[in-house]
Short mmCIF file of C-alpha atoms in Angstrom, two decimals:
data_model
loop_
_atom_site.label_atom_id
_atom_site.label_comp_id
_atom_site.label_asym_id
_atom_site.label_seq_id
_atom_site.Cartn_x
_atom_site.Cartn_y
_atom_site.Cartn_z
CA MET A 1 0.00 0.00 0.00
CA GLY A 2 1.32 3.46 -0.91
CA ASP A 3 1.57 6.43 1.42
CA MET A 4 -1.72 7.63 2.85
CA VAL A 5 -0.67 11.29 2.54
CA VAL A 6 1.37 12.77 -0.30
CA VAL A 7 2.26 16.26 -1.50
CA ARG A 8 0.48 17.60 -4.57
CA LYS A 9 0.65 21.04 -6.12
CA GLU A 10 -2.51 21.94 -4.19
CA GLY A 11 -1.19 20.74 -0.83
CA LEU A 12 -1.10 17.67 1.41
CA TYR A 13 -3.43 15.07 -0.06
CA CYS A 14 -4.99 12.05 1.64
CA VAL A 15 -4.97 9.56 -1.23
CA PRO A 16 -7.66 7.07 -0.12
CA GLY A 17 -9.82 9.78 1.46
CA GLN A 18 -9.58 12.12 -1.55
CA PHE A 19 -9.32 15.28 0.56
CA TYR A 20 -6.62 17.82 1.35
CA ILE A 21 -5.15 19.00 4.64
CA ASP A 22 -4.52 22.78 4.82
CA PRO A 23 -4.24 23.09 1.03
CA TRP A 24 -2.61 26.20 -0.39
CA ARG A 25 -4.59 26.16 -3.64
CA PRO A 26 -8.40 25.89 -4.04
CA VAL A 27 -9.76 22.33 -3.74
CA ASP A 28 -13.15 20.68 -3.35
CA ARG A 29 -12.65 19.30 0.18
CA ALA A 30 -10.25 20.70 2.77
CA VAL A 31 -9.60 19.65 6.36
CA ILE A 32 -8.21 22.69 8.18
CA THR A 33 -5.95 22.37 11.22
CA HIS A 34 -6.28 26.03 12.27
CA ALA A 35 -7.12 29.48 10.98
CA HIS A 36 -3.71 31.07 10.46
CA GLY A 37 -3.39 32.39 6.94
CA ASP A 38 -0.75 29.92 5.75
CA HIS A 39 -3.00 26.97 6.67
CA ALA A 40 -6.51 28.31 6.02
CA ARG A 41 -7.14 29.94 2.67
CA VAL A 42 -10.17 31.12 0.75
CA GLY A 43 -11.64 29.34 -2.24
CA HIS A 44 -12.20 25.76 -1.08
CA GLY A 45 -15.53 24.08 -1.85
CA HIS A 46 -16.00 22.56 1.61
CA TYR A 47 -14.15 23.03 4.89
CA LEU A 48 -13.93 20.68 7.87
CA SER A 49 -12.43 21.88 11.15
CA ALA A 50 -12.67 21.42 14.88
CA ALA A 51 -15.93 22.88 16.17
CA ALA A 52 -13.97 25.33 18.32
CA GLY A 53 -12.34 26.76 15.20
CA VAL A 54 -15.45 27.41 13.09
CA GLY A 55 -16.05 30.90 14.45
CA ILE A 56 -12.44 31.97 13.86
CA LEU A 57 -12.43 30.55 10.33
CA LYS A 58 -15.65 32.36 9.45
CA SER A 59 -14.27 35.57 10.94
CA ARG A 60 -11.15 35.34 8.80
CA LEU A 61 -12.42 33.70 5.59
CA GLY A 62 -16.01 34.93 5.43
CA GLN A 63 -19.29 34.03 7.08
CA ASP A 64 -20.57 32.32 3.92
CA ILE A 65 -17.92 29.57 3.62
CA HIS A 66 -19.30 26.01 3.51
CA ILE A 67 -17.90 24.56 6.72
CA ASP A 68 -18.64 21.73 9.14
CA GLY A 69 -17.14 21.52 12.61
CA ILE A 70 -16.69 18.37 14.67
CA GLU A 71 -15.86 18.05 18.34
CA TYR A 72 -12.39 16.96 19.37
CA GLY A 73 -12.16 13.16 19.33
CA ALA A 74 -15.37 12.65 17.38
CA GLY A 75 -14.92 10.52 14.28
CA ILE A 76 -16.40 10.70 10.81
CA GLU A 77 -15.75 8.52 7.78
CA HIS A 78 -15.05 9.76 4.27
CA ASN A 79 -14.27 7.42 1.37
CA GLY A 80 -13.29 4.67 3.78
CA VAL A 81 -10.97 6.85 5.86
CA LYS A 82 -11.84 7.43 9.51
CA ILE A 83 -11.10 11.07 10.35
CA SER A 84 -10.92 12.60 13.81
CA LEU A 85 -9.52 15.89 15.07
CA HIS A 86 -7.47 16.21 18.25
CA PRO A 87 -6.22 19.28 20.16
CA ALA A 88 -2.96 20.79 18.92
CA GLY A 89 -2.59 23.43 21.65
CA HIS A 90 -1.53 26.06 19.11
CA VAL A 91 -4.43 28.56 19.03
CA LEU A 92 -8.20 28.48 19.55
CA GLY A 93 -9.67 25.64 17.48
CA SER A 94 -6.31 24.21 16.38
CA ALA A 95 -6.30 20.48 15.67
CA GLN A 96 -4.27 17.52 14.58
CA VAL A 97 -5.83 15.36 11.88
CA ARG A 98 -5.93 11.63 12.60
CA MET A 99 -6.58 9.42 9.57
CA GLU A 100 -7.13 5.67 9.76
CA HIS A 101 -7.40 3.43 6.70
CA LYS A 102 -7.19 -0.37 6.61
CA GLY A 103 -5.61 -0.48 10.06
CA GLU A 104 -2.94 2.13 9.35
CA VAL A 105 -2.95 5.47 11.21
CA TRP A 106 -1.43 8.75 10.10
CA VAL A 107 -1.54 12.04 12.03
CA ALA A 108 -0.94 15.47 10.51
CA SER A 109 -0.17 17.88 13.33
CA GLY A 110 -0.53 21.27 11.65
CA ASP A 111 1.15 23.70 14.10
CA TYR A 112 1.30 22.82 17.79
CA LYS A 113 2.84 23.46 21.17
CA VAL A 114 2.90 21.18 24.20
CA GLU A 115 2.84 23.86 26.94
CA PRO A 116 -0.78 24.46 28.03
CA ASP A 117 -2.18 27.97 27.91
CA ARG A 118 -5.47 29.56 28.93
CA THR A 119 -6.74 30.29 25.42
CA CYS A 120 -6.99 26.86 23.82
CA VAL A 121 -7.36 23.14 24.60
CA PRO A 122 -3.98 21.56 25.46
CA PHE A 123 -2.06 19.40 23.00
CA GLU A 124 -3.13 15.76 23.01
CA PRO A 125 -0.61 13.12 21.88
CA VAL A 126 -2.13 10.71 19.35
CA ARG A 127 -0.51 7.34 18.74
CA CYS A 128 0.06 6.61 15.08
CA ASP A 129 2.20 4.82 12.51
CA THR A 130 3.29 8.02 10.73
CA PHE A 131 3.43 11.48 12.29
CA ILE A 132 3.64 14.63 10.16
CA THR A 133 5.23 17.30 12.34
CA GLU A 134 6.03 20.98 11.95
CA SER A 135 9.55 22.22 12.77
CA THR A 136 9.21 26.01 12.98
CA PHE A 137 11.57 26.13 15.95
CA GLY A 138 13.23 22.81 15.21
CA LEU A 139 16.72 23.66 16.47
CA PRO A 140 18.18 22.79 19.91
CA ILE A 141 18.76 26.48 20.70
CA TYR A 142 15.02 27.06 21.06
CA ARG A 143 13.94 26.39 24.64
CA TRP A 144 11.10 28.40 26.11
CA GLU A 145 10.74 29.68 29.66
CA SER A 146 7.43 29.04 31.40
CA GLU A 147 4.47 31.05 30.20
CA GLN A 148 3.88 32.52 33.66
CA SER A 149 7.42 33.86 33.90
CA ILE A 150 6.92 35.69 30.59
CA PHE A 151 3.60 37.12 31.78
CA ASP A 152 5.29 38.26 34.99
CA ASP A 153 7.94 40.03 32.90
CA ILE A 154 5.33 41.72 30.69
CA ASN A 155 3.27 42.91 33.68
CA GLY A 156 6.41 44.12 35.48
CA TRP A 157 7.51 46.09 32.43
CA TRP A 158 4.00 47.56 32.01
CA ARG A 159 3.78 48.47 35.71
CA LYS A 160 7.13 50.28 35.58
CA ASN A 161 6.16 52.20 32.45
CA ALA A 162 2.79 53.16 33.95
CA ALA A 163 4.50 54.47 37.08
CA GLU A 164 6.68 56.64 34.84
CA GLY A 165 3.69 57.88 32.82
CA ARG A 166 4.62 56.05 29.61
CA CYS A 167 2.29 53.97 27.48
CA SER A 168 3.36 50.35 26.85
CA VAL A 169 2.97 48.87 23.36
CA VAL A 170 3.35 45.15 22.64
CA PHE A 171 3.58 44.12 19.00
CA ALA A 172 2.14 40.63 18.61
CA TYR A 173 0.37 38.51 16.00
CA SER A 174 -3.31 39.47 15.93
CA PHE A 175 -4.69 35.93 16.07
CA GLY A 176 -3.53 33.67 18.86
CA LYS A 177 -0.57 35.56 20.28
CA ALA A 178 -2.57 38.70 21.08
CA GLN A 179 -5.24 36.73 22.94
CA ARG A 180 -2.65 34.66 24.80
CA ILE A 181 -0.92 37.82 26.02
CA LEU A 182 -4.27 39.30 27.03
CA SER A 183 -5.02 36.22 29.12
CA GLY A 184 -1.95 36.90 31.25
CA LEU A 185 -2.27 40.66 31.77
CA ASP A 186 -3.03 42.26 35.14
CA PRO A 187 -5.93 44.67 34.40
CA THR A 188 -5.41 46.51 37.71
CA ILE A 189 -2.32 48.22 36.25
CA GLY A 190 -4.24 50.29 33.71
CA PRO A 191 -6.44 50.25 30.59
CA ILE A 192 -5.89 47.52 27.98
CA ILE A 193 -6.19 48.72 24.39
CA CYS A 194 -6.39 46.47 21.34
CA HIS A 195 -5.78 47.37 17.73
CA GLY A 196 -8.67 46.94 15.33
CA ALA A 197 -6.99 43.89 13.78
CA ALA A 198 -7.18 41.97 17.07
CA GLU A 199 -10.42 43.15 18.67
CA PRO A 200 -12.82 41.18 16.40
CA LEU A 201 -10.85 38.03 17.19
CA ASN A 202 -11.04 38.81 20.90
CA ARG A 203 -14.82 38.71 20.56
CA VAL A 204 -14.69 35.28 18.91
CA TYR A 205 -12.44 34.00 21.69
CA ARG A 206 -14.84 35.28 24.34
CA GLU A 207 -17.79 33.72 22.50
CA GLY A 208 -15.81 30.47 22.55
CA GLY A 209 -15.61 30.59 26.36
CA VAL A 210 -12.08 31.99 26.70
CA ASP A 211 -11.70 34.35 29.66
CA LEU A 212 -10.00 37.57 28.54
CA PRO A 213 -9.79 40.81 30.52
CA PRO A 214 -11.83 43.81 29.31
CA THR A 215 -10.28 45.61 26.34
CA LYS A 216 -10.95 48.98 24.75
CA MET A 217 -10.42 50.67 21.42
CA VAL A 218 -8.05 53.63 21.56
CA THR A 219 -10.91 56.04 20.86
CA GLU A 220 -12.54 54.92 24.12
CA VAL A 221 -9.62 55.97 26.33
CA ASP A 222 -8.88 59.59 27.26
CA LYS A 223 -5.45 61.04 26.65
CA ALA A 224 -4.43 61.07 30.31
CA ALA A 225 -5.28 57.39 30.77
CA LEU A 226 -3.15 56.43 27.76
CA LYS A 227 -0.06 57.07 29.89
CA THR A 228 -0.83 54.02 32.04
CA ALA A 229 -2.26 51.83 29.27
CA ILE A 230 -0.90 48.78 27.52
CA VAL A 231 -1.58 48.44 23.79
CA ILE A 232 -1.66 45.17 21.85
CA ALA A 233 -1.06 45.77 18.15
CA PRO A 234 0.18 43.83 15.10
CA PRO A 235 3.76 44.59 13.97
CA SER A 236 2.31 46.13 10.81
CA ALA A 237 0.99 49.00 12.96
CA GLY A 238 4.52 50.10 13.77
CA GLY A 239 5.46 53.40 12.17
CA THR A 240 1.88 54.27 11.17
CA THR A 241 -0.02 57.40 12.11
CA TRP A 242 -2.15 55.23 14.43
CA MET A 243 0.86 54.97 16.77
CA LYS A 244 1.35 58.74 17.09
CA ARG A 245 -1.58 59.12 19.46
CA PHE A 246 0.34 57.26 22.21
CA GLY A 247 3.00 59.95 22.50
CA ASP A 248 6.17 58.85 24.29
CA TYR A 249 5.71 55.08 24.58
CA SER A 250 7.87 52.07 25.33
CA ASP A 251 7.50 49.19 22.88
CA ALA A 252 8.14 45.46 22.87
CA PHE A 253 7.85 42.54 20.46
CA ALA A 254 6.50 39.13 21.54
CA SER A 255 7.71 36.17 19.50
CA GLY A 256 9.75 33.02 19.73
CA TRP A 257 12.19 34.71 17.36
CA MET A 258 13.13 37.09 20.18
CA GLN A 259 15.37 34.32 21.50
CA LEU A 260 17.73 34.94 18.58
CA ARG A 261 20.60 37.27 19.37
CA GLY A 262 20.03 40.54 17.57
CA ALA A 263 16.34 39.97 16.81
CA ARG A 264 15.17 42.72 19.17
CA ARG A 265 17.73 45.12 17.70
CA ARG A 266 16.54 44.38 14.18
CA ARG A 267 12.96 45.00 15.26
CA GLY A 268 14.00 48.32 16.79
CA VAL A 269 12.01 47.84 20.01
CA ASP A 270 12.84 48.42 23.68
CA ARG A 271 12.04 44.90 24.85
CA GLY A 272 11.71 41.41 23.42
CA PHE A 273 9.49 38.82 25.08
CA VAL A 274 10.19 35.21 24.06
CA LEU A 275 6.66 33.88 23.73
CA SER A 276 5.71 31.42 20.99
CA ASP A 277 2.63 29.38 20.14
CA HIS A 278 4.87 26.75 18.54
CA ALA A 279 6.72 23.95 20.31
CA ASP A 280 10.35 24.54 21.18
CA TRP A 281 12.98 21.85 20.56
CA PRO A 282 12.23 19.83 23.73
CA GLY A 283 8.50 20.18 23.01
CA LEU A 284 8.89 18.83 19.49
CA MET A 285 10.89 15.86 20.75
CA THR A 286 8.35 15.21 23.53
CA ALA A 287 5.43 15.28 21.09
CA ILE A 288 7.14 12.99 18.59
CA ARG A 289 8.06 10.44 21.26
CA ALA A 290 4.52 10.48 22.64
CA THR A 291 3.05 9.43 19.28
CA GLU A 292 5.22 6.27 19.33
CA ALA A 293 5.34 6.60 15.54
CA PRO A 294 8.19 4.72 13.87
CA ARG A 295 7.96 7.07 10.88
CA VAL A 296 8.08 10.87 11.07
CA ILE A 297 7.68 13.35 8.22
CA VAL A 298 8.94 16.87 8.94
CA THR A 299 7.41 19.98 7.35
CA HIS A 300 7.93 23.76 7.43
CA GLY A 301 10.90 24.93 9.47
CA SER A 302 14.25 23.30 10.18
CA ILE A 303 13.58 20.18 8.13
CA PRO A 304 17.15 18.92 7.45
CA VAL A 305 18.28 19.30 11.06
CA MET A 306 15.25 17.52 12.51
CA VAL A 307 15.32 14.74 9.92
CA ARG A 308 18.98 14.06 10.65
CA TRP A 309 18.39 14.08 14.41
CA LEU A 310 15.37 11.77 14.21
CA ARG A 311 17.28 9.32 12.04
CA GLN A 312 20.01 9.22 14.68
CA LEU A 313 17.28 8.25 17.14
CA GLY A 314 16.43 5.28 14.91
CA LEU A 315 13.27 6.68 13.34
CA ASP A 316 12.33 6.52 9.68
CA ALA A 317 12.43 10.27 9.06
CA SER A 318 12.02 12.36 5.93
CA GLY A 319 10.65 15.75 4.90
CA PHE A 320 7.75 17.24 2.97
CA ASN A 321 8.27 20.49 1.06
CA THR A 322 5.18 22.62 1.66
CA GLU A 323 4.09 26.21 1.21
CA TYR A 324 3.34 26.75 4.89
CA GLY A 325 5.08 29.69 6.46
CA ASP A 326 5.33 30.82 10.03
CA ASP A 327 2.53 32.92 11.46
CA GLU A 328 5.04 34.95 13.45
CA ALA A 329 7.34 35.47 10.47
CA ASP A 330 4.31 36.44 8.40
CA GLU A 331 3.67 39.32 10.78
CA VAL A 332 7.30 40.43 10.42
CA VAL A 333 6.87 40.52 6.65
CA ALA A 334 3.55 42.32 7.02
CA ALA A 335 5.27 45.01 9.06
CA ALA A 336 6.65 46.38 5.79
CA VAL A 337 3.09 47.06 4.58
CA PRO A 338 1.50 50.07 6.33
CA GLU A 339 -2.01 49.59 7.67
CA GLU A 340 -4.71 52.16 7.15
CA ALA A 341 -4.59 54.81 9.84
CA GLY A 342 -8.25 54.16 10.58
CA ASN A 343 -7.59 50.69 12.04
CA ALA A 344 -8.25 51.57 15.65
#
């Protein structure tokens, strides 16, 4: 029997099931792991996702998309392939795709992290014969500190700025990272302001049962209160006229890439907070071991390094060339494109 999942020009294709996983070109049937732009695109005939991700997908792709959502762990069958979706711990509604056909099990992970957070269901290891894993931070240098320690640092930085009468601005990806940061903020320090790119997604998170502190648009906060506020904005807001209303502010960038020496300097910000929604190197190794899969296929990221390492561990490892990017890197690229000043 040939491989259950192969790469076609449209994306990852389940051969017996005749559907695609996170395809990058329009197809009839797409199973979507999560709603980041490199994995969820417009133009597919039918979408299948985790039920928790339907609201986010509609918010980002349009309310009229033809989509079905299934609960985590619930199975459906399509063309003889049993499909179930399992938590990936990446962002709200993120899922791994488990496919079973004639006794063989494959799992496509999408993007994932193993550290629990307050904004999505924790990663669930799924035993399989072949595991398709991301490798965004697939180098041994990437090792994250605990989420709480990062939140403590952010709140401490904000508190100090507020005491000095300076607004605090955190540049972070609008979907997933922004909400995760919000979940760890101390609202007693001052007002919390969200850019217009993030606020609609905050509403979807709250509708999905995620507890986020109250947020305001900048137009709802008087000038004096801005001096003690914290602002969550996408990197693309940097340098726009929208930022001028905050006067003398201190800024920071939240990303796993902040662990790289020189990354904060290249971003031109005062602080860098190492916070990622992807697994670090130990997390990737933990997840792979937990699947007990003898075969591992590595996608987007540090493919050669991880393949070589996994082979040294005795696994049958190889790579898939895909068109997936990195949601955090995408925001860095987007920073070169100014947003309209009206995005509050």
